[in-house]
């Protein structure tokens, strides 16, 4: 009725009450449907997005949960809440550890924050997953991000060389090593 009266504030309040009630009674599909109604009224409602991610995770729908965590992470980034965004991107990676794109998004976010070593590790994870999936061209593109950053950590360089060998870029590995020795 509140929706029909164009009273979004009261409509969202009662939808939230209803969704919480459904969730408490383990009626997860009903809770999901109700939170989606809230998002129709307020597409950037962070609480509804977070609850949808949690509900989808509880239902074992990892791809949907990951999607909502990433949507919320992007919103947090836009608001300058970078630590919270990192945490949400990490949750997305944990849900589907075989998803190279999740690690790539996390790496890009960490690099923007200046957390270079963490970013490189995520770029490595993404590129290795792509190489394992025989997506060599995509793995090379991600690898170029690592080379652009120019890591100095010996363990990271070793992992980078194994990756470069895996994707057939041994010449590039030698060039990189020579540039470091200069």
Short mmCIF file of N, CA and C in Angstrom, two decimals:
data_model
loop_
_atom_site.label_atom_id
_atom_site.label_comp_id
_atom_site.label_asym_id
_atom_site.label_seq_id
_atom_site.Cartn_x
_atom_site.Cartn_y
_atom_site.Cartn_z
N UNK A 1 0.82 -1.19 0.00
CA UNK A 1 0.00 0.00 0.00
C UNK A 1 0.86 1.26 0.00
N UNK A 2 1.94 1.25 0.76
CA UNK A 2 2.81 2.42 0.79
C UNK A 2 3.45 2.69 -0.57
N UNK A 3 3.77 1.63 -1.30
CA UNK A 3 4.32 1.81 -2.65
C UNK A 3 3.28 2.49 -3.53
N UNK A 4 2.05 2.02 -3.46
CA UNK A 4 0.98 2.61 -4.26
C UNK A 4 0.73 4.07 -3.88
N UNK A 5 0.96 4.40 -2.62
CA UNK A 5 0.78 5.78 -2.16
C UNK A 5 2.03 6.63 -2.44
N UNK A 6 3.03 6.00 -3.06
CA UNK A 6 4.30 6.66 -3.39
C UNK A 6 5.02 7.15 -2.13
N UNK A 7 4.89 6.39 -1.05
CA UNK A 7 5.57 6.68 0.22
C UNK A 7 6.72 5.68 0.35
N UNK A 8 7.82 5.98 -0.34
CA UNK A 8 8.96 5.05 -0.40
C UNK A 8 9.55 4.77 0.97
N UNK A 9 9.64 5.78 1.80
CA UNK A 9 10.26 5.61 3.11
C UNK A 9 9.54 4.55 3.95
N UNK A 10 8.23 4.66 4.05
CA UNK A 10 7.46 3.66 4.81
C UNK A 10 7.45 2.32 4.11
N UNK A 11 7.39 2.33 2.80
CA UNK A 11 7.41 1.06 2.05
C UNK A 11 8.71 0.31 2.32
N UNK A 12 9.82 1.03 2.26
CA UNK A 12 11.11 0.37 2.51
C UNK A 12 11.22 -0.11 3.95
N UNK A 13 10.70 0.66 4.89
CA UNK A 13 10.73 0.24 6.29
C UNK A 13 10.00 -1.10 6.45
N UNK A 14 8.79 -1.19 5.91
CA UNK A 14 8.00 -2.41 6.09
C UNK A 14 8.54 -3.57 5.26
N UNK A 15 9.08 -3.28 4.08
CA UNK A 15 9.74 -4.34 3.31
C UNK A 15 10.93 -4.90 4.09
N UNK A 16 11.68 -4.02 4.73
CA UNK A 16 12.84 -4.46 5.52
C UNK A 16 12.38 -5.35 6.68
N UNK A 17 11.32 -4.93 7.36
CA UNK A 17 10.78 -5.74 8.46
C UNK A 17 10.37 -7.12 7.95
N UNK A 18 9.70 -7.14 6.82
CA UNK A 18 9.24 -8.39 6.23
C UNK A 18 10.42 -9.28 5.83
N UNK A 19 11.42 -8.68 5.17
CA UNK A 19 12.59 -9.45 4.74
C UNK A 19 13.33 -10.05 5.93
N UNK A 20 13.49 -9.26 6.99
CA UNK A 20 14.16 -9.77 8.19
C UNK A 20 13.38 -10.91 8.81
N UNK A 21 12.07 -10.80 8.80
CA UNK A 21 11.22 -11.86 9.34
C UNK A 21 11.37 -13.14 8.52
N UNK A 22 11.35 -13.00 7.19
CA UNK A 22 11.53 -14.16 6.32
C UNK A 22 12.90 -14.81 6.57
N UNK A 23 13.92 -13.99 6.68
CA UNK A 23 15.27 -14.50 6.89
C UNK A 23 15.38 -15.24 8.22
N UNK A 24 14.80 -14.68 9.27
CA UNK A 24 14.84 -15.31 10.59
C UNK A 24 14.13 -16.66 10.59
N UNK A 25 13.11 -16.79 9.77
CA UNK A 25 12.35 -18.05 9.69
C UNK A 25 12.90 -18.99 8.61
N UNK A 26 14.09 -18.64 8.08
CA UNK A 26 14.76 -19.45 7.05
C UNK A 26 13.97 -19.54 5.74
N UNK A 27 13.13 -18.57 5.48
CA UNK A 27 12.41 -18.48 4.21
C UNK A 27 13.24 -17.57 3.29
N UNK A 28 14.40 -18.11 2.89
CA UNK A 28 15.42 -17.30 2.22
C UNK A 28 14.96 -16.78 0.86
N UNK A 29 14.25 -17.58 0.10
CA UNK A 29 13.77 -17.12 -1.21
C UNK A 29 12.81 -15.94 -1.07
N UNK A 30 11.97 -16.00 -0.06
CA UNK A 30 11.04 -14.89 0.20
C UNK A 30 11.82 -13.63 0.63
N UNK A 31 12.83 -13.83 1.45
CA UNK A 31 13.65 -12.70 1.89
C UNK A 31 14.36 -12.06 0.70
N UNK A 32 14.89 -12.90 -0.19
CA UNK A 32 15.57 -12.39 -1.39
C UNK A 32 14.60 -11.56 -2.23
N UNK A 33 13.42 -12.10 -2.47
CA UNK A 33 12.42 -11.38 -3.27
C UNK A 33 12.06 -10.04 -2.63
N UNK A 34 11.98 -10.01 -1.33
CA UNK A 34 11.61 -8.78 -0.63
C UNK A 34 12.74 -7.75 -0.71
N UNK A 35 13.99 -8.20 -0.53
CA UNK A 35 15.11 -7.25 -0.66
C UNK A 35 15.22 -6.72 -2.09
N UNK A 36 14.87 -7.53 -3.06
CA UNK A 36 14.87 -7.06 -4.44
C UNK A 36 13.82 -5.97 -4.65
N UNK A 37 12.71 -6.07 -3.95
CA UNK A 37 11.69 -5.02 -4.02
C UNK A 37 12.24 -3.71 -3.44
N UNK A 38 13.02 -3.84 -2.37
CA UNK A 38 13.64 -2.65 -1.79
C UNK A 38 14.59 -2.01 -2.80
N UNK A 39 15.34 -2.85 -3.52
CA UNK A 39 16.28 -2.30 -4.51
C UNK A 39 15.56 -1.64 -5.68
N UNK A 40 14.34 -2.08 -5.98
CA UNK A 40 13.57 -1.39 -7.02
C UNK A 40 13.21 0.02 -6.57
N UNK A 41 12.96 0.17 -5.28
CA UNK A 41 12.64 1.49 -4.74
C UNK A 41 13.88 2.35 -4.54
N UNK A 42 14.95 1.72 -4.13
CA UNK A 42 16.21 2.43 -3.84
C UNK A 42 17.38 1.58 -4.34
N UNK A 43 17.73 1.71 -5.63
CA UNK A 43 18.75 0.84 -6.24
C UNK A 43 20.12 0.82 -5.58
N UNK A 44 20.45 1.84 -4.80
CA UNK A 44 21.77 1.89 -4.16
C UNK A 44 21.70 1.62 -2.66
N UNK A 45 20.62 1.03 -2.20
CA UNK A 45 20.46 0.74 -0.78
C UNK A 45 21.49 -0.30 -0.36
N UNK A 46 22.50 0.16 0.36
CA UNK A 46 23.63 -0.72 0.71
C UNK A 46 23.23 -1.87 1.62
N UNK A 47 22.32 -1.63 2.54
CA UNK A 47 21.89 -2.69 3.45
C UNK A 47 21.19 -3.80 2.67
N UNK A 48 20.35 -3.44 1.72
CA UNK A 48 19.65 -4.45 0.92
C UNK A 48 20.64 -5.24 0.07
N UNK A 49 21.60 -4.56 -0.50
CA UNK A 49 22.61 -5.24 -1.33
C UNK A 49 23.41 -6.22 -0.48
N UNK A 50 23.82 -5.77 0.71
CA UNK A 50 24.59 -6.65 1.60
C UNK A 50 23.76 -7.86 2.02
N UNK A 51 22.52 -7.62 2.37
CA UNK A 51 21.66 -8.73 2.79
C UNK A 51 21.43 -9.72 1.64
N UNK A 52 21.30 -9.22 0.42
CA UNK A 52 21.15 -10.12 -0.73
C UNK A 52 22.40 -10.97 -0.90
N UNK A 53 23.57 -10.35 -0.77
CA UNK A 53 24.82 -11.11 -0.88
C UNK A 53 24.87 -12.21 0.18
N UNK A 54 24.52 -11.87 1.41
CA UNK A 54 24.55 -12.84 2.50
C UNK A 54 23.52 -13.95 2.27
N UNK A 55 22.33 -13.58 1.84
CA UNK A 55 21.29 -14.59 1.59
C UNK A 55 21.68 -15.53 0.46
N UNK A 56 22.22 -14.97 -0.62
CA UNK A 56 22.65 -15.83 -1.72
C UNK A 56 23.79 -16.76 -1.27
N UNK A 57 24.67 -16.24 -0.44
CA UNK A 57 25.75 -17.08 0.09
C UNK A 57 25.18 -18.20 0.95
N UNK A 58 24.20 -17.89 1.78
CA UNK A 58 23.56 -18.92 2.61
C UNK A 58 22.86 -19.98 1.76
N UNK A 59 22.35 -19.57 0.60
CA UNK A 59 21.67 -20.51 -0.29
C UNK A 59 22.65 -21.29 -1.16
N UNK A 60 23.92 -20.96 -1.08
CA UNK A 60 24.92 -21.64 -1.91
C UNK A 60 25.00 -21.09 -3.33
N UNK A 61 24.37 -19.95 -3.57
CA UNK A 61 24.42 -19.32 -4.89
C UNK A 61 25.62 -18.36 -4.93
N UNK A 62 26.80 -18.96 -5.09
CA UNK A 62 28.04 -18.20 -4.97
C UNK A 62 28.16 -17.10 -6.02
N UNK A 63 27.78 -17.37 -7.25
CA UNK A 63 27.91 -16.36 -8.31
C UNK A 63 27.05 -15.13 -8.01
N UNK A 64 25.82 -15.35 -7.55
CA UNK A 64 24.96 -14.22 -7.20
C UNK A 64 25.50 -13.46 -5.99
N UNK A 65 25.96 -14.20 -4.99
CA UNK A 65 26.53 -13.55 -3.81
C UNK A 65 27.74 -12.71 -4.20
N UNK A 66 28.61 -13.30 -5.01
CA UNK A 66 29.81 -12.59 -5.46
C UNK A 66 29.43 -11.31 -6.19
N UNK A 67 28.44 -11.38 -7.05
CA UNK A 67 27.99 -10.22 -7.81
C UNK A 67 27.54 -9.09 -6.88
N UNK A 68 26.75 -9.42 -5.86
CA UNK A 68 26.27 -8.38 -4.95
C UNK A 68 27.39 -7.84 -4.07
N UNK A 69 28.35 -8.69 -3.66
CA UNK A 69 29.49 -8.18 -2.90
C UNK A 69 30.28 -7.19 -3.76
N UNK A 70 30.44 -7.50 -5.04
CA UNK A 70 31.20 -6.61 -5.92
C UNK A 70 30.45 -5.30 -6.19
N UNK A 71 29.15 -5.37 -6.33
CA UNK A 71 28.35 -4.15 -6.50
C UNK A 71 28.52 -3.24 -5.28
N UNK A 72 28.42 -3.84 -4.11
CA UNK A 72 28.56 -3.06 -2.88
C UNK A 72 29.99 -2.53 -2.74
N UNK A 73 30.98 -3.33 -3.12
CA UNK A 73 32.38 -2.88 -3.06
C UNK A 73 32.58 -1.66 -3.95
N UNK A 74 31.99 -1.68 -5.13
CA UNK A 74 32.12 -0.54 -6.04
C UNK A 74 31.48 0.71 -5.42
N UNK A 75 30.34 0.54 -4.79
CA UNK A 75 29.71 1.67 -4.12
C UNK A 75 30.60 2.22 -3.00
N UNK A 76 31.20 1.31 -2.25
CA UNK A 76 32.08 1.73 -1.15
C UNK A 76 33.29 2.49 -1.72
N UNK A 77 33.82 2.02 -2.84
CA UNK A 77 34.94 2.72 -3.47
C UNK A 77 34.54 4.13 -3.86
N UNK A 78 33.37 4.25 -4.47
CA UNK A 78 32.89 5.56 -4.91
C UNK A 78 32.72 6.52 -3.74
N UNK A 79 32.45 5.97 -2.57
CA UNK A 79 32.29 6.79 -1.37
C UNK A 79 33.61 7.02 -0.63
N UNK A 80 34.69 6.43 -1.15
CA UNK A 80 35.99 6.59 -0.52
C UNK A 80 36.22 5.65 0.65
N UNK A 81 35.37 4.67 0.81
CA UNK A 81 35.49 3.70 1.91
C UNK A 81 36.29 2.49 1.40
N UNK A 82 37.59 2.72 1.17
CA UNK A 82 38.43 1.74 0.48
C UNK A 82 38.68 0.46 1.27
N UNK A 83 38.85 0.57 2.58
CA UNK A 83 39.09 -0.65 3.36
C UNK A 83 37.89 -1.58 3.32
N UNK A 84 36.69 -1.01 3.42
CA UNK A 84 35.48 -1.81 3.33
C UNK A 84 35.33 -2.41 1.93
N UNK A 85 35.69 -1.63 0.91
CA UNK A 85 35.63 -2.14 -0.46
C UNK A 85 36.58 -3.31 -0.63
N UNK A 86 37.79 -3.18 -0.10
CA UNK A 86 38.77 -4.28 -0.19
C UNK A 86 38.24 -5.55 0.45
N UNK A 87 37.64 -5.38 1.62
CA UNK A 87 37.08 -6.52 2.33
C UNK A 87 35.99 -7.22 1.51
N UNK A 88 35.15 -6.42 0.86
CA UNK A 88 34.07 -6.99 0.04
C UNK A 88 34.62 -7.67 -1.21
N UNK A 89 35.60 -7.06 -1.86
CA UNK A 89 36.23 -7.70 -3.02
C UNK A 89 36.88 -9.02 -2.59
N UNK A 90 37.49 -9.03 -1.39
CA UNK A 90 38.11 -10.27 -0.89
C UNK A 90 37.06 -11.34 -0.65
N UNK A 91 35.89 -10.95 -0.13
CA UNK A 91 34.80 -11.91 0.07
C UNK A 91 34.40 -12.54 -1.26
N UNK A 92 34.34 -11.72 -2.29
CA UNK A 92 33.99 -12.23 -3.62
C UNK A 92 35.02 -13.24 -4.09
N UNK A 93 36.29 -12.97 -3.84
CA UNK A 93 37.36 -13.92 -4.22
C UNK A 93 37.25 -15.21 -3.43
N UNK A 94 36.93 -15.11 -2.16
CA UNK A 94 36.82 -16.29 -1.30
C UNK A 94 35.65 -17.18 -1.72
N UNK A 95 34.60 -16.56 -2.23
CA UNK A 95 33.43 -17.35 -2.66
C UNK A 95 33.75 -18.23 -3.87
N UNK A 96 34.48 -17.68 -4.80
CA UNK A 96 34.84 -18.42 -6.01
C UNK A 96 36.34 -18.26 -6.27
N UNK A 97 37.15 -19.05 -5.55
CA UNK A 97 38.60 -18.89 -5.67
C UNK A 97 39.15 -19.24 -7.05
N UNK A 98 38.32 -19.81 -7.91
CA UNK A 98 38.77 -20.14 -9.26
C UNK A 98 38.39 -19.06 -10.28
N UNK A 99 37.83 -17.95 -9.81
CA UNK A 99 37.39 -16.86 -10.68
C UNK A 99 38.51 -15.83 -10.84
N UNK A 100 39.13 -15.83 -11.99
CA UNK A 100 40.24 -14.92 -12.25
C UNK A 100 39.80 -13.46 -12.24
N UNK A 101 38.58 -13.20 -12.70
CA UNK A 101 38.10 -11.81 -12.76
C UNK A 101 37.95 -11.19 -11.37
N UNK A 102 37.56 -12.00 -10.39
CA UNK A 102 37.44 -11.49 -9.02
C UNK A 102 38.80 -11.04 -8.49
N UNK A 103 39.82 -11.85 -8.75
CA UNK A 103 41.17 -11.49 -8.30
C UNK A 103 41.69 -10.27 -9.05
N UNK A 104 41.33 -10.17 -10.32
CA UNK A 104 41.75 -9.01 -11.11
C UNK A 104 41.12 -7.73 -10.56
N UNK A 105 39.83 -7.77 -10.23
CA UNK A 105 39.17 -6.59 -9.66
C UNK A 105 39.80 -6.22 -8.32
N UNK A 106 40.08 -7.22 -7.49
CA UNK A 106 40.72 -6.95 -6.21
C UNK A 106 42.10 -6.34 -6.42
N UNK A 107 42.85 -6.89 -7.36
CA UNK A 107 44.19 -6.38 -7.64
C UNK A 107 44.14 -4.91 -8.08
N UNK A 108 43.23 -4.60 -8.98
CA UNK A 108 43.10 -3.22 -9.46
C UNK A 108 42.75 -2.28 -8.32
N UNK A 109 41.86 -2.74 -7.45
CA UNK A 109 41.47 -1.90 -6.31
C UNK A 109 42.65 -1.69 -5.36
N UNK A 110 43.37 -2.77 -5.06
CA UNK A 110 44.51 -2.65 -4.15
C UNK A 110 45.59 -1.75 -4.74
N UNK A 111 45.79 -1.84 -6.05
CA UNK A 111 46.79 -0.98 -6.68
C UNK A 111 46.39 0.49 -6.56
N UNK A 112 45.12 0.79 -6.77
CA UNK A 112 44.62 2.16 -6.62
C UNK A 112 44.84 2.69 -5.20
N UNK A 113 44.78 1.79 -4.24
CA UNK A 113 44.98 2.17 -2.84
C UNK A 113 46.45 2.32 -2.48
N UNK A 114 47.32 1.91 -3.39
CA UNK A 114 48.75 1.98 -3.11
C UNK A 114 49.28 0.74 -2.41
N UNK A 115 48.47 -0.29 -2.31
CA UNK A 115 48.90 -1.55 -1.69
C UNK A 115 49.48 -2.43 -2.79
N UNK A 116 50.67 -2.05 -3.25
CA UNK A 116 51.25 -2.60 -4.46
C UNK A 116 51.58 -4.08 -4.34
N UNK A 117 52.22 -4.47 -3.25
CA UNK A 117 52.61 -5.88 -3.12
C UNK A 117 51.39 -6.80 -3.06
N UNK A 118 50.36 -6.38 -2.33
CA UNK A 118 49.12 -7.17 -2.29
C UNK A 118 48.48 -7.22 -3.67
N UNK A 119 48.52 -6.11 -4.38
CA UNK A 119 47.96 -6.05 -5.73
C UNK A 119 48.69 -7.02 -6.65
N UNK A 120 50.01 -7.03 -6.57
CA UNK A 120 50.80 -7.93 -7.42
C UNK A 120 50.43 -9.38 -7.15
N UNK A 121 50.28 -9.73 -5.88
CA UNK A 121 49.91 -11.11 -5.54
C UNK A 121 48.55 -11.48 -6.15
N UNK A 122 47.63 -10.55 -6.14
CA UNK A 122 46.31 -10.81 -6.74
C UNK A 122 46.39 -10.88 -8.27
N UNK A 123 47.20 -10.00 -8.86
CA UNK A 123 47.42 -10.09 -10.31
C UNK A 123 48.02 -11.45 -10.66
N UNK A 124 48.98 -11.90 -9.86
CA UNK A 124 49.59 -13.22 -10.09
C UNK A 124 48.54 -14.33 -10.00
N UNK A 125 47.69 -14.25 -9.00
CA UNK A 125 46.63 -15.26 -8.83
C UNK A 125 45.72 -15.27 -10.05
N UNK A 126 45.32 -14.10 -10.48
CA UNK A 126 44.43 -13.98 -11.64
C UNK A 126 45.09 -14.55 -12.89
N UNK A 127 46.32 -14.14 -13.13
CA UNK A 127 47.03 -14.59 -14.34
C UNK A 127 47.27 -16.10 -14.32
N UNK A 128 47.62 -16.64 -13.15
CA UNK A 128 47.83 -18.09 -13.06
C UNK A 128 46.53 -18.86 -13.31
N UNK A 129 45.43 -18.35 -12.79
CA UNK A 129 44.13 -19.00 -13.04
C UNK A 129 43.81 -18.98 -14.54
N UNK A 130 44.06 -17.84 -15.18
CA UNK A 130 43.81 -17.74 -16.62
C UNK A 130 44.71 -18.68 -17.40
N UNK A 131 45.97 -18.76 -17.01
CA UNK A 131 46.91 -19.67 -17.70
C UNK A 131 46.47 -21.12 -17.52
N UNK A 132 46.02 -21.47 -16.33
CA UNK A 132 45.55 -22.83 -16.08
C UNK A 132 44.30 -23.17 -16.89
N UNK A 133 43.52 -22.12 -17.24
CA UNK A 133 42.32 -22.31 -18.05
C UNK A 133 42.63 -22.19 -19.55
N UNK A 134 43.92 -22.17 -19.89
CA UNK A 134 44.38 -22.03 -21.28
C UNK A 134 43.90 -20.74 -21.94
N UNK A 135 43.76 -19.69 -21.15
CA UNK A 135 43.41 -18.36 -21.67
C UNK A 135 44.69 -17.53 -21.67
N UNK A 136 45.62 -17.95 -22.52
CA UNK A 136 46.96 -17.39 -22.54
C UNK A 136 46.97 -15.90 -22.83
N UNK A 137 46.20 -15.45 -23.81
CA UNK A 137 46.22 -14.03 -24.17
C UNK A 137 45.76 -13.17 -22.99
N UNK A 138 44.71 -13.61 -22.30
CA UNK A 138 44.23 -12.87 -21.15
C UNK A 138 45.26 -12.90 -20.01
N UNK A 139 45.91 -14.05 -19.83
CA UNK A 139 46.94 -14.19 -18.79
C UNK A 139 48.09 -13.23 -19.07
N UNK A 140 48.46 -13.10 -20.33
CA UNK A 140 49.55 -12.20 -20.71
C UNK A 140 49.16 -10.75 -20.41
N UNK A 141 47.92 -10.39 -20.71
CA UNK A 141 47.45 -9.03 -20.44
C UNK A 141 47.55 -8.72 -18.94
N UNK A 142 47.12 -9.64 -18.11
CA UNK A 142 47.20 -9.43 -16.66
C UNK A 142 48.66 -9.38 -16.22
N UNK A 143 49.49 -10.22 -16.81
CA UNK A 143 50.92 -10.26 -16.48
C UNK A 143 51.59 -8.92 -16.78
N UNK A 144 51.16 -8.27 -17.84
CA UNK A 144 51.72 -6.96 -18.18
C UNK A 144 51.50 -5.95 -17.06
N UNK A 145 50.40 -6.09 -16.32
CA UNK A 145 50.17 -5.21 -15.17
C UNK A 145 51.25 -5.40 -14.12
N UNK A 146 51.64 -6.65 -13.91
CA UNK A 146 52.68 -6.93 -12.92
C UNK A 146 54.01 -6.33 -13.38
N UNK A 147 54.33 -6.52 -14.65
CA UNK A 147 55.59 -5.99 -15.18
C UNK A 147 55.60 -4.46 -15.14
N UNK A 148 54.45 -3.86 -15.35
CA UNK A 148 54.33 -2.39 -15.30
C UNK A 148 54.66 -1.87 -13.90
N UNK A 149 54.25 -2.61 -12.88
CA UNK A 149 54.49 -2.20 -11.50
C UNK A 149 55.95 -2.40 -11.11
N UNK A 150 56.62 -3.34 -11.76
CA UNK A 150 58.04 -3.64 -11.54
C UNK A 150 58.34 -4.11 -10.11
N UNK A 151 57.86 -5.32 -9.77
CA UNK A 151 58.11 -5.83 -8.41
C UNK A 151 59.60 -6.06 -8.14
N UNK A 152 59.96 -5.93 -6.89
CA UNK A 152 61.36 -6.12 -6.48
C UNK A 152 61.50 -7.30 -5.51
N UNK A 153 60.40 -7.73 -4.89
CA UNK A 153 60.41 -8.83 -3.93
C UNK A 153 60.83 -10.12 -4.64
N UNK A 154 61.84 -10.80 -4.07
CA UNK A 154 62.39 -11.99 -4.73
C UNK A 154 61.35 -13.11 -4.89
N UNK A 155 60.53 -13.32 -3.88
CA UNK A 155 59.53 -14.38 -3.97
C UNK A 155 58.51 -14.07 -5.06
N UNK A 156 58.13 -12.82 -5.15
CA UNK A 156 57.18 -12.42 -6.19
C UNK A 156 57.82 -12.56 -7.56
N UNK A 157 59.10 -12.17 -7.67
CA UNK A 157 59.79 -12.30 -8.96
C UNK A 157 59.89 -13.75 -9.38
N UNK A 158 60.15 -14.64 -8.43
CA UNK A 158 60.20 -16.08 -8.76
C UNK A 158 58.84 -16.55 -9.27
N UNK A 159 57.77 -16.15 -8.58
CA UNK A 159 56.43 -16.54 -9.02
C UNK A 159 56.11 -15.93 -10.38
N UNK A 160 56.56 -14.71 -10.59
CA UNK A 160 56.36 -14.05 -11.88
C UNK A 160 57.08 -14.81 -13.00
N UNK A 161 58.30 -15.25 -12.74
CA UNK A 161 59.05 -15.99 -13.76
C UNK A 161 58.39 -17.33 -14.08
N UNK A 162 57.87 -18.01 -13.07
CA UNK A 162 57.15 -19.26 -13.33
C UNK A 162 55.92 -18.98 -14.20
N UNK A 163 55.24 -17.89 -13.92
CA UNK A 163 54.08 -17.51 -14.72
C UNK A 163 54.49 -17.17 -16.14
N UNK A 164 55.54 -16.36 -16.29
CA UNK A 164 55.99 -15.99 -17.64
C UNK A 164 56.40 -17.23 -18.45
N UNK A 165 56.99 -18.18 -17.79
CA UNK A 165 57.37 -19.43 -18.46
C UNK A 165 56.11 -20.20 -18.88
N UNK A 166 55.11 -20.22 -17.99
CA UNK A 166 53.86 -20.93 -18.25
C UNK A 166 53.12 -20.37 -19.47
N UNK A 167 53.20 -19.05 -19.65
CA UNK A 167 52.48 -18.42 -20.76
C UNK A 167 53.38 -18.18 -21.98
N UNK A 168 54.58 -18.73 -21.96
CA UNK A 168 55.46 -18.65 -23.12
C UNK A 168 56.12 -17.30 -23.31
N UNK A 169 56.42 -16.62 -22.22
CA UNK A 169 57.05 -15.30 -22.31
C UNK A 169 58.44 -15.31 -21.69
N UNK A 170 59.22 -16.34 -21.98
CA UNK A 170 60.54 -16.43 -21.37
C UNK A 170 61.46 -15.30 -21.83
N UNK A 171 61.33 -14.85 -23.06
CA UNK A 171 62.14 -13.74 -23.54
C UNK A 171 61.84 -12.48 -22.72
N UNK A 172 60.57 -12.25 -22.47
CA UNK A 172 60.15 -11.10 -21.67
C UNK A 172 60.70 -11.22 -20.24
N UNK A 173 60.77 -12.44 -19.73
CA UNK A 173 61.31 -12.67 -18.39
C UNK A 173 62.78 -12.29 -18.34
N UNK A 174 63.52 -12.67 -19.37
CA UNK A 174 64.95 -12.35 -19.42
C UNK A 174 65.15 -10.83 -19.53
N UNK A 175 64.33 -10.18 -20.36
CA UNK A 175 64.42 -8.72 -20.49
C UNK A 175 64.15 -8.04 -19.15
N UNK A 176 63.17 -8.55 -18.45
CA UNK A 176 62.83 -7.96 -17.15
C UNK A 176 63.98 -8.14 -16.17
N UNK A 177 64.56 -9.32 -16.14
CA UNK A 177 65.68 -9.59 -15.25
C UNK A 177 66.87 -8.67 -15.58
N UNK A 178 67.13 -8.47 -16.86
CA UNK A 178 68.22 -7.58 -17.25
C UNK A 178 67.92 -6.13 -16.83
N UNK A 179 66.68 -5.72 -16.93
CA UNK A 179 66.34 -4.35 -16.53
C UNK A 179 66.50 -4.16 -15.02
N UNK A 180 66.28 -5.21 -14.24
CA UNK A 180 66.45 -5.12 -12.79
C UNK A 180 67.93 -5.03 -12.42
N UNK A 181 68.77 -5.74 -13.16
CA UNK A 181 70.20 -5.75 -12.81
C UNK A 181 70.87 -4.43 -13.14
N UNK A 182 70.29 -3.63 -14.04
CA UNK A 182 70.86 -2.34 -14.36
C UNK A 182 70.58 -1.38 -13.24
#
